[in-house]
Amino acid sequence: SAVISQKPSRDICQRGTSLTIQCQVDSQVTMMFWYRQQPGQSLTLIATANQGSEATYESGFVIDKFPISRPNLTFSTLTVSNMSPEDSSIYLCSVDLQGGGNTIYFGEGSWLTVV
Amino acid sequence: GENVEQHPSTLSVQEGDSAVIKCTYSDSASNYFPWYKQELGKRPQLIIDIRSNVGEKKDQRIAVTLNKTAKHFSLHITETQPEDSAVYFCAASKAGTALIFGKGTTLSVSS
């Protein structure tokens, strides 16, 4: 399977600040997805990021709060803007290695704590 | 959109027993059903998956069954071991779309 690297792996952030999470894949992938996992909860899809187009956001998530970039087929960023303690979560980048075949693998996650 | 229900939320078994986790989905167009295992402090790991053209798939002690008519699928773990203790998530999707996850099952295997 592909290597999916996320940075940072862990961070403690001040309320009101913004943080950008990077996701790097060692092979070209068409579809990338960003998920949030709040403490003790399941994974919730934030948005789908395809190269060359605007990200598609799920209900409850907006571009102003979670801007996403997808400049090429191996890289994406998710920014968590104007953070509050409710944003304390694991943020996971995931990729479809089969270009629509839905075999989804996850990066190691970015564990954010907002204080 | 797709909705995935997962039961039970917690499951405790003795080592060597079998464990079964069940999920139902709402979108009849969904055709891909993976299962993930998440250990504490780690990312979800794909352990087995099944596509809609198959009714059952097995990999050593783990098996998944799919009933498309009833829109449900199940994870079966036989001869459970303490290292099987984790949170298990089911998910569903159709081609070219993101996975939608169930709420998870915390499996505890006691020796």
PDB file of N, CA, C and O in Angstrom, chain B residues 41-77:
ATOM      1  N   GLY B  41      -4.776   5.246  20.162  1.00  0.00           N
ATOM      2  CA  GLY B  41      -3.689   6.126  19.763  1.00  0.00           C
ATOM      3  C   GLY B  41      -3.167   5.904  18.361  1.00  0.00           C
ATOM      4  O   GLY B  41      -2.146   6.484  17.982  1.00  0.00           O
ATOM      5  N   LYS B  42      -3.866   5.063  17.597  1.00  0.00           N
ATOM      6  CA  LYS B  42      -3.393   4.771  16.250  1.00  0.00           C
ATOM      7  C   LYS B  42      -4.467   5.066  15.207  1.00  0.00           C
ATOM      8  O   LYS B  42      -5.633   5.265  15.528  1.00  0.00           O
ATOM      9  N   ARG B  43      -4.056   5.082  13.958  1.00  0.00           N
ATOM     10  CA  ARG B  43      -5.001   5.317  12.877  1.00  0.00           C
ATOM     11  C   ARG B  43      -5.819   4.062  12.592  1.00  0.00           C
ATOM     12  O   ARG B  43      -5.388   2.954  12.915  1.00  0.00           O
ATOM     13  N   PRO B  44      -6.958   4.211  11.946  1.00  0.00           N
ATOM     14  CA  PRO B  44      -7.720   3.032  11.534  1.00  0.00           C
ATOM     15  C   PRO B  44      -6.943   2.237  10.490  1.00  0.00           C
ATOM     16  O   PRO B  44      -6.342   2.805   9.573  1.00  0.00           O
ATOM     17  N   GLN B  45      -6.988   0.914  10.651  1.00  0.00           N
ATOM     18  CA  GLN B  45      -6.310   0.026   9.719  1.00  0.00           C
ATOM     19  C   GLN B  45      -7.345  -0.856   9.037  1.00  0.00           C
ATOM     20  O   GLN B  45      -8.168  -1.485   9.708  1.00  0.00           O
ATOM     21  N   LEU B  46      -7.280  -0.913   7.717  1.00  0.00           N
ATOM     22  CA  LEU B  46      -8.178  -1.772   6.952  1.00  0.00           C
ATOM     23  C   LEU B  46      -7.851  -3.233   7.248  1.00  0.00           C
ATOM     24  O   LEU B  46      -6.709  -3.662   7.093  1.00  0.00           O
ATOM     25  N   ILE B  47      -8.853  -3.992   7.693  1.00  0.00           N
ATOM     26  CA  ILE B  47      -8.598  -5.395   8.010  1.00  0.00           C
ATOM     27  C   ILE B  47      -9.251  -6.341   7.014  1.00  0.00           C
ATOM     28  O   ILE B  47      -8.748  -7.443   6.775  1.00  0.00           O
ATOM     29  N   ILE B  48     -10.346  -5.969   6.445  1.00  0.00           N
ATOM     30  CA  ILE B  48     -11.011  -6.797   5.444  1.00  0.00           C
ATOM     31  C   ILE B  48     -12.068  -5.943   4.757  1.00  0.00           C
ATOM     32  O   ILE B  48     -12.576  -4.976   5.349  1.00  0.00           O
ATOM     33  N   ASP B  49     -12.374  -6.282   3.520  1.00  0.00           N
ATOM     34  CA  ASP B  49     -13.424  -5.568   2.808  1.00  0.00           C
ATOM     35  C   ASP B  49     -14.168  -6.526   1.892  1.00  0.00           C
ATOM     36  O   ASP B  49     -13.693  -7.626   1.601  1.00  0.00           O
ATOM     37  N   ILE B  50     -15.337  -6.105   1.467  1.00  0.00           N
ATOM     38  CA  ILE B  50     -16.137  -6.934   0.579  1.00  0.00           C
ATOM     39  C   ILE B  50     -16.857  -6.024  -0.405  1.00  0.00           C
ATOM     40  O   ILE B  50     -17.255  -4.902  -0.055  1.00  0.00           O
ATOM     41  N   ARG B  51     -16.996  -6.506  -1.603  1.00  0.00           N
ATOM     42  CA  ARG B  51     -17.714  -5.757  -2.626  1.00  0.00           C
ATOM     43  C   ARG B  51     -19.041  -6.437  -2.903  1.00  0.00           C
ATOM     44  O   ARG B  51     -19.229  -7.610  -2.589  1.00  0.00           O
ATOM     45  N   SER B  52     -19.926  -5.711  -3.558  1.00  0.00           N
ATOM     46  CA  SER B  52     -21.319  -6.147  -3.637  1.00  0.00           C
ATOM     47  C   SER B  52     -21.527  -7.375  -4.506  1.00  0.00           C
ATOM     48  O   SER B  52     -22.597  -7.981  -4.467  1.00  0.00           O
ATOM     49  N   ASN B  53     -20.528  -7.771  -5.263  1.00  0.00           N
ATOM     50  CA  ASN B  53     -20.694  -8.950  -6.097  1.00  0.00           C
ATOM     51  C   ASN B  53     -20.275 -10.242  -5.384  1.00  0.00           C
ATOM     52  O   ASN B  53     -20.240 -11.320  -5.991  1.00  0.00           O
ATOM     53  N   VAL B  54     -19.974 -10.104  -4.095  1.00  0.00           N
ATOM     54  CA  VAL B  54     -19.519 -11.244  -3.292  1.00  0.00           C
ATOM     55  C   VAL B  54     -20.371 -11.319  -2.039  1.00  0.00           C
ATOM     56  O   VAL B  54     -20.725 -10.297  -1.457  1.00  0.00           O
ATOM     57  N   GLY B  55     -20.701 -12.532  -1.606  1.00  0.00           N
ATOM     58  CA  GLY B  55     -21.524 -12.685  -0.412  1.00  0.00           C
ATOM     59  C   GLY B  55     -20.733 -12.903   0.859  1.00  0.00           C
ATOM     60  O   GLY B  55     -21.215 -12.595   1.947  1.00  0.00           O
ATOM     61  N   GLU B  56     -19.516 -13.418   0.705  1.00  0.00           N
ATOM     62  CA  GLU B  56     -18.717 -13.704   1.889  1.00  0.00           C
ATOM     63  C   GLU B  56     -17.245 -13.671   1.508  1.00  0.00           C
ATOM     64  O   GLU B  56     -16.858 -14.023   0.397  1.00  0.00           O
ATOM     65  N   LYS B  57     -16.430 -13.232   2.462  1.00  0.00           N
ATOM     66  CA  LYS B  57     -14.985 -13.201   2.251  1.00  0.00           C
ATOM     67  C   LYS B  57     -14.319 -13.539   3.560  1.00  0.00           C
ATOM     68  O   LYS B  57     -14.764 -13.088   4.621  1.00  0.00           O
ATOM     69  N   LYS B  58     -13.259 -14.339   3.478  1.00  0.00           N
ATOM     70  CA  LYS B  58     -12.603 -14.787   4.695  1.00  0.00           C
ATOM     71  C   LYS B  58     -11.101 -14.559   4.593  1.00  0.00           C
ATOM     72  O   LYS B  58     -10.501 -14.728   3.531  1.00  0.00           O
ATOM     73  N   ASP B  59     -10.514 -14.197   5.716  1.00  0.00           N
ATOM     74  CA  ASP B  59      -9.064 -14.038   5.792  1.00  0.00           C
ATOM     75  C   ASP B  59      -8.630 -14.529   7.164  1.00  0.00           C
ATOM     76  O   ASP B  59      -8.741 -13.824   8.157  1.00  0.00           O
ATOM     77  N   GLN B  60      -8.194 -15.756   7.213  1.00  0.00           N
ATOM     78  CA  GLN B  60      -7.759 -16.413   8.448  1.00  0.00           C
ATOM     79  C   GLN B  60      -8.901 -16.394   9.459  1.00  0.00           C
ATOM     80  O   GLN B  60      -9.931 -17.020   9.218  1.00  0.00           O
ATOM     81  N   ARG B  61      -8.750 -15.692  10.579  1.00  0.00           N
ATOM     82  CA  ARG B  61      -9.776 -15.726  11.618  1.00  0.00           C
ATOM     83  C   ARG B  61     -10.894 -14.705  11.404  1.00  0.00           C
ATOM     84  O   ARG B  61     -11.832 -14.606  12.190  1.00  0.00           O
ATOM     85  N   ILE B  62     -10.773 -13.930  10.362  1.00  0.00           N
ATOM     86  CA  ILE B  62     -11.735 -12.849  10.119  1.00  0.00           C
ATOM     87  C   ILE B  62     -12.548 -13.156   8.879  1.00  0.00           C
ATOM     88  O   ILE B  62     -12.005 -13.608   7.862  1.00  0.00           O
ATOM     89  N   ALA B  63     -13.839 -12.905   8.948  1.00  0.00           N
ATOM     90  CA  ALA B  63     -14.710 -13.081   7.793  1.00  0.00           C
ATOM     91  C   ALA B  63     -15.735 -11.957   7.771  1.00  0.00           C
ATOM     92  O   ALA B  63     -16.097 -11.395   8.818  1.00  0.00           O
ATOM     93  N   VAL B  64     -16.174 -11.627   6.588  1.00  0.00           N
ATOM     94  CA  VAL B  64     -17.232 -10.642   6.423  1.00  0.00           C
ATOM     95  C   VAL B  64     -18.301 -11.247   5.525  1.00  0.00           C
ATOM     96  O   VAL B  64     -17.987 -11.930   4.551  1.00  0.00           O
ATOM     97  N   THR B  65     -19.552 -11.034   5.896  1.00  0.00           N
ATOM     98  CA  THR B  65     -20.677 -11.490   5.088  1.00  0.00           C
ATOM     99  C   THR B  65     -21.508 -10.288   4.668  1.00  0.00           C
ATOM    100  O   THR B  65     -21.583  -9.287   5.389  1.00  0.00           O
ATOM    101  N   LEU B  66     -22.115 -10.382   3.523  1.00  0.00           N
ATOM    102  CA  LEU B  66     -22.924  -9.294   2.982  1.00  0.00           C
ATOM    103  C   LEU B  66     -24.260  -9.835   2.505  1.00  0.00           C
ATOM    104  O   LEU B  66     -24.322 -10.822   1.766  1.00  0.00           O
ATOM    105  N   ASN B  67     -25.326  -9.179   2.922  1.00  0.00           N
ATOM    106  CA  ASN B  67     -26.666  -9.487   2.434  1.00  0.00           C
ATOM    107  C   ASN B  67     -27.201  -8.222   1.768  1.00  0.00           C
ATOM    108  O   ASN B  67     -27.668  -7.302   2.444  1.00  0.00           O
ATOM    109  N   LYS B  68     -27.110  -8.157   0.458  1.00  0.00           N
ATOM    110  CA  LYS B  68     -27.509  -6.947  -0.250  1.00  0.00           C
ATOM    111  C   LYS B  68     -29.014  -6.712  -0.195  1.00  0.00           C
ATOM    112  O   LYS B  68     -29.471  -5.578  -0.181  1.00  0.00           O
ATOM    113  N   THR B  69     -29.760  -7.772  -0.182  1.00  0.00           N
ATOM    114  CA  THR B  69     -31.217  -7.617  -0.141  1.00  0.00           C
ATOM    115  C   THR B  69     -31.645  -6.926   1.148  1.00  0.00           C
ATOM    116  O   THR B  69     -32.465  -6.010   1.135  1.00  0.00           O
ATOM    117  N   ALA B  70     -31.064  -7.378   2.243  1.00  0.00           N
ATOM    118  CA  ALA B  70     -31.401  -6.809   3.548  1.00  0.00           C
ATOM    119  C   ALA B  70     -30.558  -5.577   3.868  1.00  0.00           C
ATOM    120  O   ALA B  70     -30.809  -4.906   4.877  1.00  0.00           O
ATOM    121  N   LYS B  71     -29.568  -5.281   3.059  1.00  0.00           N
ATOM    122  CA  LYS B  71     -28.657  -4.143   3.274  1.00  0.00           C
ATOM    123  C   LYS B  71     -27.981  -4.238   4.626  1.00  0.00           C
ATOM    124  O   LYS B  71     -27.995  -3.277   5.424  1.00  0.00           O
ATOM    125  N   HIS B  72     -27.400  -5.391   4.887  1.00  0.00           N
ATOM    126  CA  HIS B  72     -26.579  -5.487   6.076  1.00  0.00           C
ATOM    127  C   HIS B  72     -25.364  -6.358   5.831  1.00  0.00           C
ATOM    128  O   HIS B  72     -25.353  -7.216   4.943  1.00  0.00           O
ATOM    129  N   PHE B  73     -24.326  -6.098   6.602  1.00  0.00           N
ATOM    130  CA  PHE B  73     -23.087  -6.850   6.511  1.00  0.00           C
ATOM    131  C   PHE B  73     -22.509  -7.013   7.908  1.00  0.00           C
ATOM    132  O   PHE B  73     -22.809  -6.213   8.806  1.00  0.00           O
ATOM    133  N   SER B  74     -21.746  -8.059   8.079  1.00  0.00           N
ATOM    134  CA  SER B  74     -21.266  -8.425   9.411  1.00  0.00           C
ATOM    135  C   SER B  74     -19.800  -8.815   9.385  1.00  0.00           C
ATOM    136  O   SER B  74     -19.318  -9.357   8.392  1.00  0.00           O
ATOM    137  N   LEU B  75     -19.150  -8.559  10.504  1.00  0.00           N
ATOM    138  CA  LEU B  75     -17.755  -8.973  10.719  1.00  0.00           C
ATOM    139  C   LEU B  75     -17.764 -10.102  11.732  1.00  0.00           C
ATOM    140  O   LEU B  75     -18.388  -9.987  12.789  1.00  0.00           O
ATOM    141  N   HIS B  76     -17.074 -11.173  11.388  1.00  0.00           N
ATOM    142  CA  HIS B  76     -16.979 -12.331  12.276  1.00  0.00           C
ATOM    143  C   HIS B  76     -15.509 -12.555  12.605  1.00  0.00           C
ATOM    144  O   HIS B  76     -14.678 -12.680  11.691  1.00  0.00           O
ATOM    145  N   ILE B  77     -15.214 -12.605  13.884  1.00  0.00           N
ATOM    146  CA  ILE B  77     -13.859 -12.922  14.328  1.00  0.00           C
ATOM    147  C   ILE B  77     -13.943 -14.204  15.141  1.00  0.00           C
ATOM    148  O   ILE B  77     -14.673 -14.279  16.139  1.00  0.00           O
TER     149      ILE B  77
END
